[in-house]
Coordinates of N, CA and C in Angstrom, one line a residue:
X1 N 12.6 11.9 -2.4 CA 11.4 12.2 -3.1 C 10.2 12.2 -2.1
X2 N 10.4 12.5 -0.9 CA 9.4 12.5 0.1 C 8.3 13.5 -0.3
X3 N 7.0 13.1 -0.2 CA 5.9 14.0 -0.5 C 5.4 14.5 0.8
X4 N 5.6 15.8 1.1 CA 5.1 16.4 2.3 C 3.6 16.8 2.3
X5 N 3.0 16.6 1.2 CA 1.6 17.0 1.0 C 0.6 16.0 1.3
X6 N 1.0 14.7 1.6 CA 0.0 13.7 1.8 C -0.5 13.6 3.3
X7 N -1.6 13.1 3.5 CA -2.2 13.0 4.8 C -1.4 12.2 5.8
X8 N -0.7 11.1 5.3 CA 0.1 10.3 6.1 C 1.3 11.1 6.7
X9 N 1.9 11.9 5.9 CA 3.0 12.8 6.4 C 2.5 13.8 7.4
X10 N 1.3 14.3 7.2 CA 0.7 15.3 8.1 C 0.5 14.6 9.5
X11 N 0.1 13.3 9.5 CA -0.1 12.6 10.7 C 1.1 12.2 11.4
X12 N 2.2 11.8 10.7 CA 3.4 11.2 11.3 C 4.6 12.1 11.3
X13 N 4.6 13.1 10.4 CA 5.8 13.9 10.3 C 6.8 13.3 9.4
X14 N 6.5 12.1 8.8 CA 7.4 11.5 7.9 C 8.5 10.7 8.6
X15 N 8.4 10.5 9.9 CA 9.5 9.8 10.6 C 8.9 8.7 11.5
X16 N 7.8 8.1 11.1 CA 7.1 7.1 12.0 C 7.4 5.7 11.7
X17 N 8.3 5.4 10.8 CA 8.6 4.0 10.4 C 9.0 3.1 11.5
X18 N 9.9 3.5 12.4 CA 10.3 2.6 13.5 C 9.2 2.4 14.4
X19 N 8.4 3.4 14.7 CA 7.3 3.3 15.7 C 6.2 2.4 15.1
X20 N 5.9 2.5 13.8 CA 4.9 1.7 13.1 C 5.4 0.2 13.1
X21 N 6.6 0.0 12.8 CA 7.2 -1.4 12.8 C 7.1 -2.0 14.2
X22 N 7.5 -1.2 15.2 CA 7.4 -1.7 16.6 C 6.0 -2.1 17.0
X23 N 5.1 -1.2 16.6 CA 3.7 -1.5 16.9 C 3.2 -2.8 16.3
X24 N 3.5 -3.1 15.1 CA 3.1 -4.4 14.5 C 3.9 -5.6 15.0
X25 N 5.1 -5.3 15.4 CA 5.9 -6.4 16.0 C 5.3 -6.8 17.3
X26 N 4.9 -5.8 18.1 CA 4.3 -6.1 19.4 C 3.0 -6.8 19.2
X27 N 2.2 -6.4 18.2 CA 0.9 -7.1 17.9 C 1.2 -8.6 17.6
X28 N 2.2 -8.8 16.7 CA 2.5 -10.2 16.3 C 3.0 -11.0 17.5
X29 N 3.8 -10.4 18.4 CA 4.3 -11.0 19.6 C 3.2 -11.4 20.6
X30 N 2.1 -10.6 20.5 CA 1.0 -10.9 21.4 C 0.1 -12.0 20.9
X31 N 0.4 -12.4 19.7 CA -0.4 -13.5 19.1 C -1.5 -12.9 18.1
X32 N -1.5 -11.6 17.9 CA -2.5 -11.1 16.9 C -2.1 -11.5 15.5
X33 N -3.1 -11.6 14.7 CA -2.9 -12.0 13.3 C -2.6 -10.7 12.5
X34 N -1.4 -10.5 12.1 CA -1.0 -9.3 11.4 C -0.8 -9.6 9.9
X35 N -1.2 -10.8 9.5 CA -1.1 -11.1 8.1 C -2.4 -11.4 7.3
X36 N -3.5 -10.9 7.9 CA -4.8 -11.1 7.2 C -4.9 -10.5 5.8
X37 N -4.3 -9.3 5.7 CA -4.3 -8.7 4.3 C -3.6 -9.5 3.3
X38 N -2.4 -10.0 3.7 CA -1.6 -10.8 2.8 C -2.3 -12.1 2.5
X39 N -2.9 -12.7 3.5 CA -3.6 -14.0 3.3 C -4.8 -13.7 2.3
X40 N -5.5 -12.6 2.5 CA -6.6 -12.3 1.6 C -6.1 -12.2 0.2
X41 N -5.1 -11.4 0.0 CA -4.5 -11.2 -1.3 C -4.0 -12.5 -1.9
X42 N -3.3 -13.3 -1.1 CA -2.8 -14.6 -1.6 C -3.9 -15.5 -2.1
X43 N -5.1 -15.4 -1.5 CA -6.2 -16.2 -1.9 C -6.8 -15.8 -3.3
X44 N -6.4 -14.6 -3.7 CA -6.9 -14.2 -5.0 C -5.9 -14.4 -6.1
X45 N -4.7 -14.8 -5.8 CA -3.6 -14.9 -6.7 C -3.3 -16.3 -7.1
X46 N -2.8 -16.5 -8.3 CA -2.2 -17.7 -8.8 C -0.8 -17.9 -8.1
X47 N -0.3 -19.1 -8.0 CA 1.1 -19.2 -7.5 C 2.1 -18.4 -8.3
X48 N 3.1 -17.9 -7.6 CA 4.2 -17.1 -8.2 C 3.7 -15.9 -9.0
X49 N 2.7 -15.2 -8.4 CA 2.2 -14.0 -9.1 C 3.2 -12.8 -8.8
X50 N 3.0 -11.8 -9.6 CA 3.7 -10.5 -9.4 C 2.8 -9.5 -8.8
X51 N 3.3 -8.9 -7.7 CA 2.4 -8.0 -6.9 C 3.1 -6.7 -6.6
X52 N 2.4 -5.6 -6.8 CA 2.9 -4.2 -6.5 C 2.2 -3.9 -5.2
X53 N 3.0 -3.7 -4.1 CA 2.5 -3.2 -2.8 C 2.6 -1.7 -2.8
X54 N 1.5 -1.1 -3.1 CA 1.4 0.4 -3.3 C 1.1 1.0 -1.9
X55 N 2.1 1.9 -1.4 CA 2.0 2.4 -0.1 C 2.4 1.3 0.9
X56 N 3.5 0.6 0.6 CA 3.9 -0.6 1.3 C 4.3 -0.4 2.7
X57 N 4.6 0.9 3.1 CA 5.0 1.1 4.4 C 6.2 0.3 4.8
X58 N 6.2 -0.4 5.9 CA 7.3 -1.2 6.4 C 7.4 -2.5 5.7
X59 N 6.6 -2.8 4.8 CA 6.7 -4.0 3.9 C 6.0 -5.2 4.5
X60 N 5.2 -5.1 5.5 CA 4.6 -6.2 6.1 C 3.8 -7.1 5.1
X61 N 3.0 -6.5 4.3 CA 2.2 -7.3 3.3 C 3.1 -7.9 2.2
X62 N 3.9 -7.1 1.7 CA 4.8 -7.6 0.6 C 5.7 -8.7 1.0
X63 N 6.3 -8.5 2.2 CA 7.2 -9.6 2.7 C 6.5 -10.9 2.9
X64 N 5.3 -10.8 3.5 CA 4.5 -12.0 3.7 C 4.1 -12.7 2.4
X65 N 3.7 -11.9 1.4 CA 3.4 -12.4 0.1 C 4.6 -13.1 -0.6
X66 N 5.8 -12.4 -0.4 CA 7.0 -13.0 -0.9 C 7.3 -14.4 -0.2
X67 N 7.1 -14.4 1.1 CA 7.3 -15.7 1.8 C 6.3 -16.8 1.2
X68 N 5.2 -16.4 0.7 CA 4.2 -17.3 0.1 C 4.5 -17.6 -1.3
X69 N 5.6 -17.1 -1.9 CA 6.1 -17.4 -3.2 C 5.8 -16.4 -4.3
X70 N 5.3 -15.3 -3.9 CA 5.0 -14.2 -4.9 C 6.2 -13.3 -5.1
X71 N 6.3 -12.7 -6.2 CA 7.4 -11.6 -6.5 C 6.7 -10.3 -6.2
X72 N 7.3 -9.5 -5.3 CA 6.7 -8.3 -4.9 C 7.6 -7.1 -5.0
X73 N 7.1 -6.0 -5.4 CA 7.7 -4.7 -5.4 C 7.0 -3.7 -4.5
X74 N 7.6 -3.1 -3.6 CA 7.0 -2.1 -2.7 C 7.3 -0.7 -3.1
X75 N 6.3 0.2 -3.0 CA 6.4 1.6 -3.3 C 5.8 2.4 -2.2
X76 N 6.6 3.4 -1.7 CA 6.1 4.2 -0.6 C 6.8 5.6 -0.7
X77 N 6.1 6.6 -0.2 CA 6.7 8.0 -0.2 C 7.4 8.3 1.1
X78 N 7.3 7.5 2.1 CA 7.8 7.7 3.4 C 9.2 7.0 3.6
X79 N 10.3 7.7 3.5 CA 11.6 7.0 3.6 C 11.8 6.3 5.0
X80 N 11.2 6.8 6.0 CA 11.3 6.1 7.3 C 10.6 4.7 7.3
X81 N 9.5 4.6 6.6 CA 8.8 3.3 6.5 C 9.6 2.4 5.6
X82 N 10.2 2.9 4.5 CA 11.0 2.1 3.6 C 12.3 1.6 4.2
X83 N 12.8 2.4 5.1 CA 14.0 2.0 5.8 C 13.7 0.7 6.6
X84 N 12.5 0.6 7.2 CA 12.1 -0.6 8.0 C 11.9 -1.7 7.0
X85 N 11.3 -1.5 5.9 CA 11.1 -2.5 4.9 C 12.4 -3.1 4.4
X86 N 13.3 -2.2 4.1 CA 14.7 -2.6 3.6 C 15.4 -3.4 4.7
X87 N 15.3 -3.0 5.9 CA 15.9 -3.7 7.0 C 15.3 -5.1 7.1
X88 N 14.0 -5.2 7.0 CA 13.3 -6.5 7.1 C 13.6 -7.4 5.9
X89 N 13.7 -6.9 4.7 CA 13.9 -7.7 3.5 C 14.7 -7.0 2.5
X90 N 16.0 -6.9 2.8 CA 16.9 -6.2 1.9 C 17.0 -6.7 0.4
X91 N 16.6 -8.0 0.2 CA 16.7 -8.6 -1.1 C 15.5 -8.2 -2.0
X92 N 14.5 -7.6 -1.4 CA 13.3 -7.2 -2.2 C 13.5 -5.8 -2.8
X93 N 12.7 -5.5 -3.7 CA 12.7 -4.2 -4.4 C 11.8 -3.2 -3.7
X94 N 12.3 -2.1 -3.2 CA 11.6 -1.1 -2.4 C 11.9 0.3 -3.1
X95 N 10.9 0.9 -3.6 CA 11.0 2.2 -4.3 C 10.4 3.3 -3.6
X96 N 11.1 4.4 -3.4 CA 10.6 5.6 -2.8 C 10.0 6.5 -3.9
X97 N 8.7 6.7 -3.8 CA 8.0 7.4 -4.8 C 6.6 7.8 -4.4
X98 N 6.1 8.9 -4.9 CA 4.7 9.3 -4.7 C 3.8 8.4 -5.6
X99 N 2.8 7.8 -5.1 CA 2.0 6.9 -5.8 C 1.3 7.5 -7.0
X100 N 1.1 8.9 -7.0 CA 0.6 9.6 -8.1 C 1.5 9.5 -9.3
X101 N 2.8 9.2 -9.1 CA 3.7 9.0 -10.2 C 4.2 7.6 -10.4
X102 N 3.4 6.6 -9.9 CA 3.8 5.2 -10.0 C 3.9 4.8 -11.4
X103 N 3.1 5.3 -12.3 CA 3.2 4.9 -13.7 C 4.5 5.3 -14.4
X104 N 5.2 6.3 -13.7 CA 6.5 6.8 -14.3 C 7.7 6.2 -13.7
X105 N 7.5 5.1 -12.9 CA 8.7 4.4 -12.3 C 9.5 3.5 -13.2
X106 N 9.0 3.3 -14.4 CA 9.7 2.4 -15.3 C 9.4 0.9 -15.0
X107 N 8.3 0.6 -14.3 CA 7.9 -0.7 -14.0 C 7.2 -1.3 -15.2
X108 N 7.3 -2.6 -15.5 CA 6.6 -3.2 -16.5 C 5.1 -3.3 -16.1
X109 N 4.2 -3.0 -17.0 CA 2.8 -3.1 -16.6 C 2.3 -4.5 -16.7
X110 N 2.9 -5.4 -15.9 CA 2.5 -6.8 -15.9 C 2.2 -7.4 -14.5
X111 N 1.8 -6.5 -13.6 CA 1.5 -7.0 -12.2 C 0.2 -7.7 -12.2
X112 N 0.1 -8.8 -11.5 CA -1.1 -9.5 -11.4 C -2.0 -8.8 -10.4
X113 N -1.4 -8.1 -9.5 CA -2.2 -7.4 -8.4 C -1.4 -6.2 -8.0
X114 N -2.2 -5.1 -7.7 CA -1.7 -3.9 -7.0 C -2.5 -3.9 -5.7
X115 N -1.8 -3.9 -4.6 CA -2.5 -3.9 -3.3 C -2.2 -2.6 -2.6
X116 N -3.2 -1.9 -2.1 CA -3.1 -0.7 -1.3 C -3.8 -0.9 0.0
X117 N -3.1 -1.6 0.9 CA -3.6 -2.0 2.2 C -3.4 -0.9 3.3
X118 N -4.2 -1.0 4.3 CA -3.9 -0.1 5.5 C -4.2 1.4 5.3
X119 N -5.3 1.7 4.7 CA -5.7 3.1 4.6 C -4.8 4.0 3.7
X120 N -4.2 3.3 2.7 CA -3.4 4.1 1.7 C -4.3 5.1 1.0
X121 N -5.4 4.7 0.5 CA -6.2 5.6 -0.4 C -6.6 6.9 0.4
X122 N -7.2 6.8 1.6 CA -7.6 8.0 2.3 C -6.5 8.8 2.8
X123 N -5.3 8.3 2.9 CA -4.1 9.1 3.4 C -3.3 9.7 2.3
X124 N -3.7 9.6 1.0 CA -3.0 10.2 -0.1 C -3.2 11.7 0.0
X125 N -2.4 12.5 -0.8 CA -2.6 13.9 -0.8 C -4.0 14.2 -1.4
X126 N -4.6 15.2 -0.8 CA -6.0 15.6 -1.3 C -6.0 15.8 -2.8
X127 N -6.9 15.3 -3.5 CA -7.1 15.5 -4.9 C -6.3 14.5 -5.8
X128 N -5.4 13.8 -5.2 CA -4.6 12.9 -6.0 C -5.2 11.5 -6.2
X129 N -6.2 11.2 -5.4 CA -6.7 9.8 -5.3 C -7.1 9.2 -6.7
X130 N -7.9 10.0 -7.5 CA -8.2 9.4 -8.8 C -7.0 9.1 -9.7
X131 N -6.0 10.0 -9.6 CA -4.8 9.7 -10.4 C -4.0 8.6 -9.9
X132 N -4.0 8.4 -8.6 CA -3.3 7.2 -8.0 C -3.9 5.9 -8.5
X133 N -5.3 5.9 -8.4 CA -6.0 4.7 -8.8 C -5.7 4.4 -10.3
X134 N -5.7 5.4 -11.1 CA -5.4 5.2 -12.6 C -4.0 4.8 -12.8
X135 N -3.0 5.4 -12.0 CA -1.6 5.0 -12.2 C -1.4 3.5 -11.8
X136 N -2.1 3.1 -10.7 CA -1.9 1.7 -10.3 C -2.6 0.8 -11.3
X137 N -3.7 1.1 -11.8 CA -4.4 0.3 -12.8 C -3.6 0.2 -14.0
X138 N -2.8 1.2 -14.4 CA -2.0 1.2 -15.6 C -0.8 0.2 -15.5
X139 N -0.5 -0.2 -14.3 CA 0.6 -1.2 -14.1 C 0.2 -2.6 -14.0
X140 N -1.1 -2.8 -14.1 CA -1.7 -4.2 -14.0 C -1.7 -4.8 -15.4
X141 N -1.5 -6.1 -15.5 CA -1.7 -6.9 -16.7 C -3.2 -6.9 -17.0
X142 N -3.6 -7.2 -18.2 CA -5.0 -7.4 -18.5 C -5.6 -8.4 -17.5
X143 N -6.7 -8.1 -16.9 CA -7.3 -9.0 -15.9 C -6.7 -8.9 -14.5
X144 N -5.6 -8.0 -14.3 CA -5.0 -7.9 -13.0 C -6.0 -7.2 -12.0
X145 N -5.7 -7.4 -10.8 CA -6.6 -6.9 -9.7 C -6.0 -5.7 -8.9
X146 N -6.8 -4.8 -8.6 CA -6.5 -3.7 -7.7 C -7.2 -4.0 -6.4
X147 N -6.5 -4.2 -5.3 CA -7.1 -4.5 -4.0 C -6.7 -3.4 -3.0
X148 N -7.8 -2.8 -2.4 CA -7.5 -1.8 -1.5 C -8.3 -2.0 -0.2
X149 N -7.8 -1.7 0.9 CA -8.5 -1.8 2.2 C -8.3 -0.5 2.9
X150 N -9.4 0.1 3.3 CA -9.3 1.4 4.1 C -10.6 1.6 4.9
X151 N -10.4 2.4 6.0 CA -11.5 2.7 6.9 C -12.3 3.8 6.3
X152 N -13.6 3.9 6.7 CA -14.5 4.9 6.4 C -15.0 5.7 7.6
X153 N -14.5 5.4 8.8 CA -14.9 6.1 10.0 C -13.8 6.2 10.9
X154 N -14.0 7.0 11.9 CA -12.9 7.3 12.9 C -12.4 6.1 13.7
X155 N -13.2 5.1 13.8 CA -12.7 3.9 14.5 C -11.8 3.1 13.6
X156 N -11.8 3.3 12.3 CA -10.9 2.5 11.4 C -10.0 3.3 10.5
X157 N -9.8 4.6 10.9 CA -9.0 5.5 10.1 C -8.4 6.5 11.1
X158 N -7.2 6.8 10.9 CA -6.5 7.8 11.8 C -6.8 9.2 11.5
X159 N -8.1 9.5 11.1 CA -8.5 10.8 10.8 C -9.9 11.0 11.5
X160 N -10.3 12.2 11.7 CA -11.6 12.4 12.3 C -12.8 11.9 11.4
X161 N -12.6 12.0 10.1 CA -13.6 11.5 9.2 C -12.9 11.2 7.9
X162 N -13.6 10.3 7.1 CA -13.0 9.8 5.9 C -13.0 10.9 4.8
X163 N -11.9 11.2 4.2 CA -11.8 12.2 3.1 C -12.3 11.7 1.8
X164 N -12.6 10.4 1.7 CA -13.1 9.8 0.5 C -14.3 8.9 0.9
X165 N -15.1 8.5 -0.1 CA -16.2 7.6 0.1 C -16.0 6.4 -0.8
X166 N -16.7 5.4 -0.4 CA -16.7 4.2 -1.3 C -17.2 4.5 -2.7
X167 N -18.2 5.3 -2.8 CA -18.8 5.7 -4.1 C -17.7 6.4 -4.9
X168 N -16.9 7.3 -4.3 CA -15.8 7.9 -5.0 C -14.8 6.9 -5.5
X169 N -14.4 6.0 -4.6 CA -13.4 5.0 -4.9 C -13.9 4.1 -6.1
X170 N -15.1 3.7 -6.0 CA -15.7 2.9 -7.1 C -15.7 3.6 -8.4
X171 N -16.0 4.9 -8.4 CA -16.0 5.7 -9.6 C -14.6 5.9 -10.2
X172 N -13.6 6.0 -9.3 CA -12.2 6.1 -9.8 C -11.8 4.8 -10.4
X173 N -12.2 3.7 -9.8 CA -11.8 2.4 -10.4 C -12.5 2.2 -11.7
X174 N -13.8 2.6 -11.8 CA -14.5 2.5 -13.1 C -13.8 3.3 -14.2
X175 N -13.4 4.5 -13.9 CA -12.7 5.3 -14.8 C -11.4 4.7 -15.3
X176 N -10.7 4.1 -14.3 CA -9.4 3.5 -14.6 C -9.5 2.1 -15.3
X177 N -10.7 1.6 -15.4 CA -10.9 0.4 -16.1 C -10.7 -0.8 -15.2

């Protein structure tokens, strides 16, 4: 179910999972903190919360949250990234899917949090961003949180310029409730 139309696939060719995992392993080995996103999310969650890692990639955030006692499900469209996640934590649930169709995965809408870390939003297929935000919001329990982290400039985004703005993202979130 690989989606060849998203910006991530255009950047990586859809086979960057091993390189991405190796990059973060080297960062961790050098002493860099590679768990800041998971730590931030954990600080917003009650113990034993249910988390959807949307655009989970190699599973770095979901695996760390699971180590902290949360139940996590990862979803990503890149099979090479999911292969790394499954190798790292085969006991966890990893789903290959386009995030625009996340609401159609048969998941219970009871997640305490959906997290889209690491530039997921700006790397979606052009035009799908509002639908992805709505699909993720539909999987949250009442009062659940959507947490996203993404760059808005070329220093923090693997693109020459951001294809989305914070104002657009905020409007999509408002529309999704």
